[in-house]
Amino acid sequence: MTAVPVPYRVVARWTESPDTATLRIEPVREPLAPFVPGQFAMVWAFGRGEIPLSVSAIPTTGGLAHTVRSVGAVSEGLYAAKVGDVIGLRGPYGTGWELEKAVGQDLVVVAGGIGLAPLRPLIRDTVADPKPYGRLNVLVGARTPADLMAKVETRQWPTAYTGVIVDRPDANWVGQIGVVTKLLDRAHFEPHRTTAFICGPEPMIRAAARDLVHRGVAPSSVRVSLERNMRCGTGHCGHCQLGPLLLCQEGPVVGWDQAEPVLHTREL
Amino acid sequence: MTTVSTMLNALPAEHRQRLLRIAREVAFPAGTRLFEEGGHADRFWIIRTGSVALDTHVPGRRSPVIETLGHGELVGWSWMFSPYVWQFGAGTQTPVRAYEFDATAVRSMCNDDTALGMAVSQWVGRVLAHRLHAARTRLLDLYAPYGSGSGMRR
């Protein structure tokens, strides 16, 4: 791990949705230590600044990649990066999904919009070596069809159940309409031997985690990726503190048993 | 509790069997209108396979779909409450197989057998609670990006 950004070159770029792009990158010189799914990097758009981005692919299953939504100056700069451009990376930081702890368990992956990005390497790892795990379920929700990412790849994953649902359909949408938790009724899992992985906007995380726990999944077996204002990545600046948690180090992925109490604390 | 109350897991076996005895097995091709908003709610369905879209009428526009319903879910609850008028429209998105129930017959059975009436009321109530919860969650805008980075404009 280094506190100095390491140069990486964009070797491929594709748009996931109108305001979201994925950048596949390779090191210009020495690479950073390997990332595990769920971890993040501080990604530099030189001349603009840096933002935390979870890895949306890792070298073992498709090459190192980050998915970025253009919402501000830095992310806009990264979104606009072209093949051949150089960006900077610090990391890897934070905790991973810890798929290895889910051996023998059914898996329920719940993604909201581009929350699928940090979950994609986890899904790819499972698809590449499914034997140690039970049934894989991938549930994807989004506000509109345009907000869905990796549409083709999502359909190709060999799962026990893949569900895609949107809140506000357009005229061409012929799929399911409603809230992502509705898909849990269609998923195939035994709650008492299930590990769930959730990433997306916080209201969605809370709704999905609560529903899974209601169904009998242990709170500690519901892994959620929380997002706060990571600045240093090393636990020194405190910007990402959430109650007792420094999310850049003890997160972003934490168990719902840890996350729920702090998310329900007002004015934290 | 947000779990959908399907008929199979919500009703005691004896009541389930009694209801199923008066059910008709029906099949609809995709694109079939089951009922229209404002119409008389004289029946309801439990979906066995396929999906049904609930929609609402907006003058001068294509009817927007509110929600889709699938396997095991109840289509129609307006039959249970006076004035028995459909609140939304419904149409099949795919070929659908379902159990169809005559509302008058079911209400009559419920009136004659308070235990059955209570079980059916509990079941429909749980379905309504689930859908109210889902609707409220959607009102929150589940995918609003606060806490997901864009609020920080970075």
Short mmCIF file of C-alpha atoms in Angstrom, two decimals:
data_model
loop_
_atom_site.label_atom_id
_atom_site.label_comp_id
_atom_site.label_asym_id
_atom_site.label_seq_id
_atom_site.Cartn_x
_atom_site.Cartn_y
_atom_site.Cartn_z
CA MET A 1 0.00 0.00 0.00
CA THR A 2 1.27 3.44 -0.86
CA ALA A 3 0.20 6.96 0.04
CA VAL A 4 1.45 8.22 -3.31
CA PRO A 5 -0.75 7.65 -6.36
CA VAL A 6 0.62 5.07 -8.76
CA PRO A 7 0.08 5.72 -12.47
CA TYR A 8 -2.34 3.41 -14.29
CA ARG A 9 -3.23 3.64 -17.96
CA VAL A 10 -6.78 3.29 -19.27
CA VAL A 11 -6.71 0.35 -21.70
CA ALA A 12 -10.45 0.09 -22.30
CA ARG A 13 -13.49 2.21 -21.55
CA TRP A 14 -17.18 1.61 -22.02
CA THR A 15 -20.31 3.38 -20.87
CA GLU A 16 -22.61 1.50 -18.51
CA SER A 17 -25.37 4.11 -18.50
CA PRO A 18 -25.68 7.70 -19.70
CA ASP A 19 -23.63 9.06 -16.77
CA THR A 20 -21.58 6.01 -15.81
CA ALA A 21 -18.49 4.46 -17.37
CA THR A 22 -16.14 1.60 -16.59
CA LEU A 23 -12.40 2.05 -17.03
CA ARG A 24 -10.20 -1.01 -17.40
CA ILE A 25 -6.71 -0.05 -16.32
CA GLU A 26 -3.19 -1.46 -16.27
CA PRO A 27 -0.18 -0.25 -14.32
CA VAL A 28 2.28 1.97 -16.15
CA ARG A 29 5.11 0.65 -13.96
CA GLU A 30 4.88 -1.37 -10.73
CA PRO A 31 1.31 -2.40 -9.85
CA LEU A 32 -0.34 -1.91 -6.49
CA ALA A 33 -0.89 -4.94 -4.28
CA PRO A 34 -3.79 -7.10 -5.52
CA PHE A 35 -7.30 -5.94 -4.70
CA VAL A 36 -9.95 -8.28 -3.39
CA PRO A 37 -13.61 -7.79 -4.32
CA GLY A 38 -15.20 -5.16 -2.11
CA GLN A 39 -12.04 -3.14 -1.54
CA PHE A 40 -11.57 0.36 -2.93
CA ALA A 41 -8.87 2.62 -4.26
CA MET A 42 -8.42 6.36 -4.04
CA VAL A 43 -8.52 7.19 -7.73
CA TRP A 44 -6.92 10.35 -9.06
CA ALA A 45 -8.03 12.46 -11.97
CA PHE A 46 -4.82 14.42 -12.25
CA GLY A 47 -5.37 18.14 -11.87
CA ARG A 48 -8.79 17.63 -10.28
CA GLY A 49 -8.42 15.45 -7.22
CA GLU A 50 -9.20 11.95 -6.01
CA ILE A 51 -12.27 9.97 -5.01
CA PRO A 52 -12.80 6.53 -3.50
CA LEU A 53 -13.97 3.91 -5.98
CA SER A 54 -14.52 0.24 -5.31
CA VAL A 55 -13.01 -2.15 -7.82
CA SER A 56 -15.62 -3.32 -10.31
CA ALA A 57 -13.36 -6.02 -11.76
CA ILE A 58 -10.09 -7.64 -10.71
CA PRO A 59 -7.26 -9.08 -12.83
CA THR A 60 -8.19 -12.74 -12.22
CA THR A 61 -11.64 -12.25 -13.74
CA GLY A 62 -11.46 -9.61 -16.43
CA GLY A 63 -8.73 -7.12 -15.60
CA LEU A 64 -8.62 -4.38 -13.00
CA ALA A 65 -11.46 -1.92 -13.53
CA HIS A 66 -13.31 0.88 -11.81
CA THR A 67 -16.82 2.07 -12.56
CA VAL A 68 -17.50 5.76 -12.05
CA ARG A 69 -20.65 7.85 -12.17
CA SER A 70 -20.17 11.46 -13.23
CA VAL A 71 -21.57 13.50 -10.35
CA GLY A 72 -18.87 16.11 -9.63
CA ALA A 73 -15.58 17.57 -10.78
CA VAL A 74 -13.37 14.56 -10.04
CA SER A 75 -15.78 11.86 -11.15
CA GLU A 76 -16.55 13.88 -14.28
CA GLY A 77 -12.83 13.92 -15.07
CA LEU A 78 -12.57 10.15 -14.61
CA TYR A 79 -15.75 9.55 -16.60
CA ALA A 80 -14.23 11.55 -19.45
CA ALA A 81 -10.95 9.59 -19.42
CA LYS A 82 -10.09 8.05 -22.80
CA VAL A 83 -8.13 4.95 -23.72
CA GLY A 84 -4.46 5.81 -23.28
CA ASP A 85 -5.05 8.39 -20.54
CA VAL A 86 -3.21 7.97 -17.25
CA ILE A 87 -4.96 8.14 -13.90
CA GLY A 88 -3.57 7.59 -10.40
CA LEU A 89 -4.42 4.95 -7.83
CA ARG A 90 -3.73 4.55 -4.13
CA GLY A 91 -4.71 1.40 -2.33
CA PRO A 92 -5.96 -1.22 -1.90
CA TYR A 93 -8.01 0.05 1.03
CA GLY A 94 -10.71 -1.34 3.26
CA THR A 95 -12.39 -4.66 3.77
CA GLY A 96 -13.57 -7.10 1.13
CA TRP A 97 -16.78 -9.08 0.74
CA GLU A 98 -15.07 -12.16 2.27
CA LEU A 99 -16.70 -14.63 -0.07
CA GLU A 100 -14.43 -17.32 1.37
CA LYS A 101 -16.46 -17.20 4.60
CA ALA A 102 -19.60 -18.15 2.66
CA VAL A 103 -18.42 -21.64 1.69
CA GLY A 104 -21.35 -24.06 1.82
CA GLN A 105 -23.86 -21.23 1.92
CA ASP A 106 -26.51 -20.03 -0.50
CA LEU A 107 -25.57 -16.60 -1.82
CA VAL A 108 -27.94 -13.67 -2.28
CA VAL A 109 -26.44 -10.67 -4.05
CA VAL A 110 -28.57 -7.53 -3.97
CA ALA A 111 -27.50 -4.54 -6.07
CA GLY A 112 -29.04 -1.13 -6.52
CA GLY A 113 -28.13 0.69 -9.72
CA ILE A 114 -24.35 0.96 -10.05
CA GLY A 115 -24.10 -0.79 -6.69
CA LEU A 116 -23.66 -3.78 -8.97
CA ALA A 117 -20.14 -2.53 -9.76
CA PRO A 118 -18.46 -3.50 -6.45
CA LEU A 119 -20.42 -6.76 -6.46
CA ARG A 120 -19.44 -7.78 -9.97
CA PRO A 121 -16.02 -9.24 -9.07
CA LEU A 122 -17.66 -11.22 -6.28
CA ILE A 123 -20.23 -12.63 -8.71
CA ARG A 124 -17.53 -13.38 -11.28
CA ASP A 125 -15.46 -15.22 -8.65
CA THR A 126 -18.50 -17.31 -7.72
CA VAL A 127 -19.36 -18.06 -11.34
CA ALA A 128 -15.74 -19.01 -12.06
CA ASP A 129 -15.68 -21.50 -9.17
CA PRO A 130 -19.23 -22.31 -8.04
CA LYS A 131 -18.57 -25.66 -6.36
CA PRO A 132 -17.84 -24.42 -2.83
CA TYR A 133 -21.11 -22.52 -2.62
CA GLY A 134 -24.80 -23.24 -2.63
CA ARG A 135 -27.25 -21.46 -4.90
CA LEU A 136 -26.28 -18.08 -6.33
CA ASN A 137 -29.02 -15.45 -6.57
CA VAL A 138 -28.44 -12.07 -8.18
CA LEU A 139 -31.08 -9.41 -7.60
CA VAL A 140 -30.69 -6.08 -9.33
CA GLY A 141 -32.90 -3.06 -8.83
CA ALA A 142 -32.68 0.38 -10.36
CA ARG A 143 -34.71 3.53 -10.58
CA THR A 144 -35.08 3.33 -14.36
CA PRO A 145 -33.96 0.90 -17.08
CA ALA A 146 -31.28 3.44 -18.08
CA ASP A 147 -29.71 3.10 -14.64
CA LEU A 148 -29.02 -0.60 -15.07
CA MET A 149 -25.39 -1.51 -15.72
CA ALA A 150 -23.84 -4.64 -17.21
CA LYS A 151 -27.19 -5.62 -18.72
CA VAL A 152 -25.79 -8.29 -21.05
CA GLU A 153 -23.41 -9.82 -18.53
CA THR A 154 -26.14 -9.95 -15.89
CA ARG A 155 -28.24 -12.16 -18.16
CA GLN A 156 -25.29 -14.46 -18.82
CA TRP A 157 -24.44 -15.38 -15.23
CA PRO A 158 -25.45 -18.98 -14.51
CA THR A 159 -27.45 -18.46 -11.32
CA ALA A 160 -30.23 -20.20 -9.46
CA TYR A 161 -32.15 -16.96 -9.93
CA THR A 162 -31.39 -13.64 -11.55
CA GLY A 163 -33.97 -10.92 -11.12
CA VAL A 164 -33.97 -7.40 -12.51
CA ILE A 165 -36.59 -4.88 -11.44
CA VAL A 166 -37.06 -1.16 -11.95
CA ASP A 167 -39.01 1.44 -10.06
CA ARG A 168 -39.91 3.69 -12.97
CA PRO A 169 -40.18 1.84 -16.27
CA ASP A 170 -39.97 3.46 -19.66
CA ALA A 171 -42.17 2.58 -22.61
CA ASN A 172 -39.83 -0.21 -23.74
CA TRP A 173 -39.48 -1.97 -20.39
CA VAL A 174 -41.21 -5.36 -20.29
CA GLY A 175 -39.59 -6.70 -17.11
CA GLN A 176 -40.56 -6.56 -13.47
CA ILE A 177 -41.66 -3.33 -11.83
CA GLY A 178 -41.47 -2.59 -8.14
CA VAL A 179 -39.03 -2.58 -5.30
CA VAL A 180 -35.89 -4.75 -5.32
CA THR A 181 -36.88 -6.53 -2.12
CA LYS A 182 -39.82 -8.01 -4.03
CA LEU A 183 -37.29 -10.19 -5.86
CA LEU A 184 -36.43 -11.94 -2.60
CA ASP A 185 -39.73 -13.81 -2.96
CA ARG A 186 -38.42 -15.37 -6.16
CA ALA A 187 -34.90 -16.15 -4.98
CA HIS A 188 -33.87 -19.65 -3.99
CA PHE A 189 -32.14 -19.70 -0.63
CA GLU A 190 -32.35 -21.31 2.76
CA PRO A 191 -32.22 -18.34 5.15
CA HIS A 192 -30.37 -20.12 7.92
CA ARG A 193 -27.53 -21.08 5.61
CA THR A 194 -27.32 -17.95 3.48
CA THR A 195 -24.83 -15.15 3.12
CA ALA A 196 -26.08 -11.96 1.50
CA PHE A 197 -24.08 -9.18 -0.10
CA ILE A 198 -25.72 -5.79 -0.61
CA CYS A 199 -24.48 -2.66 -2.32
CA GLY A 200 -26.37 0.40 -3.43
CA PRO A 201 -27.85 3.58 -2.04
CA GLU A 202 -28.36 3.44 1.70
CA PRO A 203 -32.18 3.38 1.66
CA MET A 204 -31.99 0.31 -0.54
CA ILE A 205 -29.36 -1.34 1.65
CA ARG A 206 -31.52 -0.83 4.71
CA ALA A 207 -34.67 -2.14 3.03
CA ALA A 208 -32.93 -5.23 1.67
CA ALA A 209 -30.98 -6.02 4.85
CA ARG A 210 -34.08 -5.67 7.02
CA ASP A 211 -36.07 -7.94 4.71
CA LEU A 212 -33.36 -10.61 4.67
CA VAL A 213 -33.13 -10.59 8.47
CA HIS A 214 -36.94 -10.86 8.68
CA ARG A 215 -36.69 -13.95 6.55
CA GLY A 216 -34.21 -15.54 8.92
CA VAL A 217 -30.78 -14.64 7.56
CA ALA A 218 -28.38 -13.92 10.44
CA PRO A 219 -27.49 -10.19 10.61
CA SER A 220 -23.80 -11.10 10.68
CA SER A 221 -24.32 -13.01 7.43
CA VAL A 222 -25.69 -9.93 5.68
CA ARG A 223 -22.66 -8.05 4.33
CA VAL A 224 -23.24 -4.46 3.23
CA SER A 225 -20.97 -1.94 1.53
CA LEU A 226 -21.32 1.47 3.12
CA GLU A 227 -20.12 4.65 1.56
CA ARG A 228 -18.88 7.69 3.35
CA ASN A 229 -16.54 10.53 2.56
CA MET A 230 -13.24 8.66 2.37
CA ARG A 231 -10.32 11.06 2.05
CA CYS A 232 -7.10 9.46 3.26
CA GLY A 233 -7.89 5.75 3.19
CA THR A 234 -5.53 5.17 6.09
CA GLY A 235 -7.76 5.91 9.06
CA HIS A 236 -6.06 9.17 9.96
CA CYS A 237 -8.39 11.94 8.80
CA GLY A 238 -11.67 10.74 10.32
CA HIS A 239 -13.86 11.94 7.45
CA CYS A 240 -15.36 8.50 7.00
CA GLN A 241 -16.07 7.86 10.68
CA LEU A 242 -19.47 6.33 11.30
CA GLY A 243 -19.94 5.90 15.03
CA PRO A 244 -17.24 3.49 16.18
CA LEU A 245 -16.31 2.55 12.61
CA LEU A 246 -13.64 4.10 10.43
CA LEU A 247 -15.12 2.94 7.17
CA CYS A 248 -11.95 3.33 5.11
CA GLN A 249 -10.33 0.64 7.24
CA GLU A 250 -13.08 -1.30 9.04
CA GLY A 251 -15.32 -0.92 6.01
CA PRO A 252 -16.60 -0.29 3.44
CA VAL A 253 -17.90 -3.85 3.76
CA VAL A 254 -19.31 -4.62 7.21
CA GLY A 255 -21.82 -7.04 8.64
CA TRP A 256 -25.38 -5.81 9.17
CA ASP A 257 -24.94 -6.64 12.87
CA GLN A 258 -22.39 -3.80 12.96
CA ALA A 259 -24.02 -1.51 10.43
CA GLU A 260 -27.60 -1.49 11.66
CA PRO A 261 -27.00 0.11 15.08
CA VAL A 262 -25.00 2.99 13.62
CA LEU A 263 -27.35 3.54 10.69
CA HIS A 264 -30.25 3.85 13.11
CA THR A 265 -28.48 6.36 15.33
CA ARG A 266 -29.78 9.84 14.62
CA GLU A 267 -27.38 12.72 14.01
CA LEU A 268 -24.37 10.42 13.94
CA MET B 1 -42.75 -8.27 7.91
CA THR B 2 -42.26 -7.71 4.24
CA THR B 3 -42.49 -11.25 2.97
CA VAL B 4 -45.22 -11.67 0.40
CA SER B 5 -48.03 -13.74 1.83
CA THR B 6 -48.68 -16.30 -0.84
CA MET B 7 -51.82 -18.34 -0.50
CA LEU B 8 -49.74 -21.47 0.04
CA ASN B 9 -48.03 -20.21 3.18
CA ALA B 10 -50.63 -17.81 4.51
CA LEU B 11 -53.73 -19.95 4.89
CA PRO B 12 -54.15 -23.01 7.11
CA ALA B 13 -54.41 -26.17 5.02
CA GLU B 14 -58.10 -26.77 5.72
CA HIS B 15 -59.10 -23.26 4.58
CA ARG B 16 -56.77 -23.43 1.61
CA GLN B 17 -58.38 -26.67 0.46
CA ARG B 18 -61.88 -25.24 0.85
CA LEU B 19 -61.02 -22.22 -1.25
CA LEU B 20 -59.22 -24.25 -3.90
CA ARG B 21 -62.28 -26.45 -4.27
CA ILE B 22 -64.22 -23.49 -5.68
CA ALA B 23 -61.32 -22.19 -7.78
CA ARG B 24 -61.25 -22.41 -11.56
CA GLU B 25 -57.97 -23.09 -13.30
CA VAL B 26 -57.64 -20.48 -16.03
CA ALA B 27 -55.04 -19.56 -18.63
CA PHE B 28 -54.60 -16.24 -20.39
CA PRO B 29 -52.36 -15.35 -23.30
CA ALA B 30 -50.00 -12.40 -22.95
CA GLY B 31 -51.74 -9.07 -23.38
CA THR B 32 -55.08 -10.12 -21.87
CA ARG B 33 -56.89 -7.46 -19.84
CA LEU B 34 -58.07 -8.98 -16.55
CA PHE B 35 -59.92 -5.93 -15.32
CA GLU B 36 -60.17 -2.18 -15.73
CA GLU B 37 -59.93 0.58 -13.17
CA GLY B 38 -63.41 1.54 -11.97
CA GLY B 39 -64.94 -1.79 -13.00
CA HIS B 40 -66.87 -4.13 -10.72
CA ALA B 41 -64.53 -6.32 -8.68
CA ASP B 42 -66.31 -9.65 -8.94
CA ARG B 43 -63.35 -12.05 -8.85
CA PHE B 44 -59.69 -12.43 -7.98
CA TRP B 45 -56.77 -14.61 -8.98
CA ILE B 46 -53.74 -16.39 -7.55
CA ILE B 47 -50.98 -16.52 -10.17
CA ARG B 48 -49.50 -19.96 -10.78
CA THR B 49 -47.15 -19.01 -13.62
CA GLY B 50 -46.41 -15.84 -15.55
CA SER B 51 -46.71 -12.21 -14.61
CA VAL B 52 -49.46 -9.61 -14.40
CA ALA B 53 -48.99 -5.84 -14.59
CA LEU B 54 -51.07 -3.43 -12.53
CA ASP B 55 -51.62 -0.13 -14.26
CA THR B 56 -53.57 3.09 -13.91
CA HIS B 57 -55.38 5.25 -16.41
CA VAL B 58 -53.79 8.58 -17.33
CA PRO B 59 -55.88 10.54 -19.84
CA GLY B 60 -54.16 10.95 -23.17
CA ARG B 61 -51.23 8.72 -22.23
CA ARG B 62 -50.33 5.07 -22.25
CA SER B 63 -51.36 3.56 -18.91
CA PRO B 64 -48.26 3.52 -16.69
CA VAL B 65 -47.53 0.24 -14.92
CA ILE B 66 -47.44 0.54 -11.14
CA GLU B 67 -46.18 -2.91 -10.25
CA THR B 68 -45.81 -6.42 -11.60
CA LEU B 69 -47.07 -9.52 -9.81
CA GLY B 70 -45.78 -13.06 -10.21
CA HIS B 71 -46.01 -16.63 -8.98
CA GLY B 72 -48.10 -17.15 -5.85
CA GLU B 73 -49.27 -13.56 -5.65
CA LEU B 74 -52.80 -12.29 -5.25
CA VAL B 75 -54.23 -10.30 -8.13
CA GLY B 76 -57.09 -8.13 -6.93
CA TRP B 77 -58.22 -7.25 -3.43
CA SER B 78 -61.01 -4.78 -4.17
CA TRP B 79 -63.49 -7.69 -4.17
CA MET B 80 -63.17 -7.82 -0.40
CA PHE B 81 -64.29 -4.32 0.46
CA SER B 82 -67.45 -2.44 -0.51
CA PRO B 83 -68.08 -0.84 -3.02
CA TYR B 84 -66.15 -3.67 -4.80
CA VAL B 85 -64.59 -1.42 -7.45
CA TRP B 86 -61.17 -2.05 -9.01
CA GLN B 87 -58.66 0.60 -7.98
CA PHE B 88 -56.28 -0.22 -10.85
CA GLY B 89 -56.34 -2.03 -14.14
CA ALA B 90 -54.50 -5.30 -14.73
CA GLY B 91 -53.23 -7.15 -17.77
CA THR B 92 -51.05 -10.16 -18.40
CA GLN B 93 -47.45 -9.43 -19.39
CA THR B 94 -46.73 -13.03 -20.32
CA PRO B 95 -48.89 -16.11 -20.74
CA VAL B 96 -50.47 -16.64 -17.31
CA ARG B 97 -51.92 -19.65 -15.57
CA ALA B 98 -53.91 -18.86 -12.44
CA TYR B 99 -56.57 -19.95 -10.01
CA GLU B 100 -59.63 -17.76 -10.45
CA PHE B 101 -62.09 -17.24 -7.61
CA ASP B 102 -65.63 -15.92 -7.66
CA ALA B 103 -65.70 -13.05 -5.16
CA THR B 104 -69.35 -13.43 -4.19
CA ALA B 105 -68.87 -17.12 -3.43
CA VAL B 106 -65.77 -16.48 -1.33
CA ARG B 107 -67.43 -13.66 0.63
CA SER B 108 -70.41 -15.92 1.25
CA MET B 109 -68.13 -18.69 2.55
CA CYS B 110 -66.35 -16.21 4.79
CA ASN B 111 -69.66 -14.96 6.21
CA ASP B 112 -70.82 -18.51 6.93
CA ASP B 113 -67.56 -19.64 8.56
CA THR B 114 -65.96 -17.04 10.81
CA ALA B 115 -62.71 -19.01 11.11
CA LEU B 116 -62.34 -19.07 7.34
CA GLY B 117 -63.35 -15.42 7.15
CA MET B 118 -60.72 -14.49 9.72
CA ALA B 119 -58.02 -16.48 7.89
CA VAL B 120 -58.86 -14.90 4.53
CA SER B 121 -59.02 -11.43 6.10
CA GLN B 122 -55.62 -11.98 7.73
CA TRP B 123 -54.17 -13.16 4.46
CA VAL B 124 -55.49 -10.26 2.38
CA GLY B 125 -54.51 -7.86 5.17
CA ARG B 126 -50.94 -9.12 5.10
CA VAL B 127 -50.82 -8.76 1.32
CA LEU B 128 -52.09 -5.17 1.65
CA ALA B 129 -49.56 -4.41 4.40
CA HIS B 130 -46.76 -5.75 2.24
CA ARG B 131 -47.83 -3.68 -0.75
CA LEU B 132 -48.28 -0.57 1.36
CA HIS B 133 -44.77 -1.05 2.73
CA ALA B 134 -43.38 -1.51 -0.77
CA ALA B 135 -45.22 1.58 -1.99
CA ARG B 136 -43.89 3.66 0.90
CA THR B 137 -40.38 2.39 0.28
CA ARG B 138 -40.67 3.41 -3.34
CA LEU B 139 -41.98 6.82 -2.27
CA LEU B 140 -38.71 7.22 -0.37
CA ASP B 141 -37.01 6.84 -3.73
CA LEU B 142 -35.05 3.73 -2.91
CA TYR B 143 -32.28 4.61 -5.31
CA ALA B 144 -31.87 8.22 -4.23
CA PRO B 145 -28.15 8.79 -4.16
CA TYR B 146 -27.73 10.31 -0.71
CA GLY B 147 -24.90 8.48 0.97
CA SER B 148 -23.79 7.07 -2.34
CA GLY B 149 -21.29 9.70 -3.35
CA SER B 150 -23.19 12.07 -5.57
CA GLY B 151 -24.37 14.12 -2.63
CA MET B 152 -20.75 15.04 -2.12
CA ARG B 153 -20.48 16.26 -5.72
CA ARG B 154 -17.08 14.68 -6.16
#
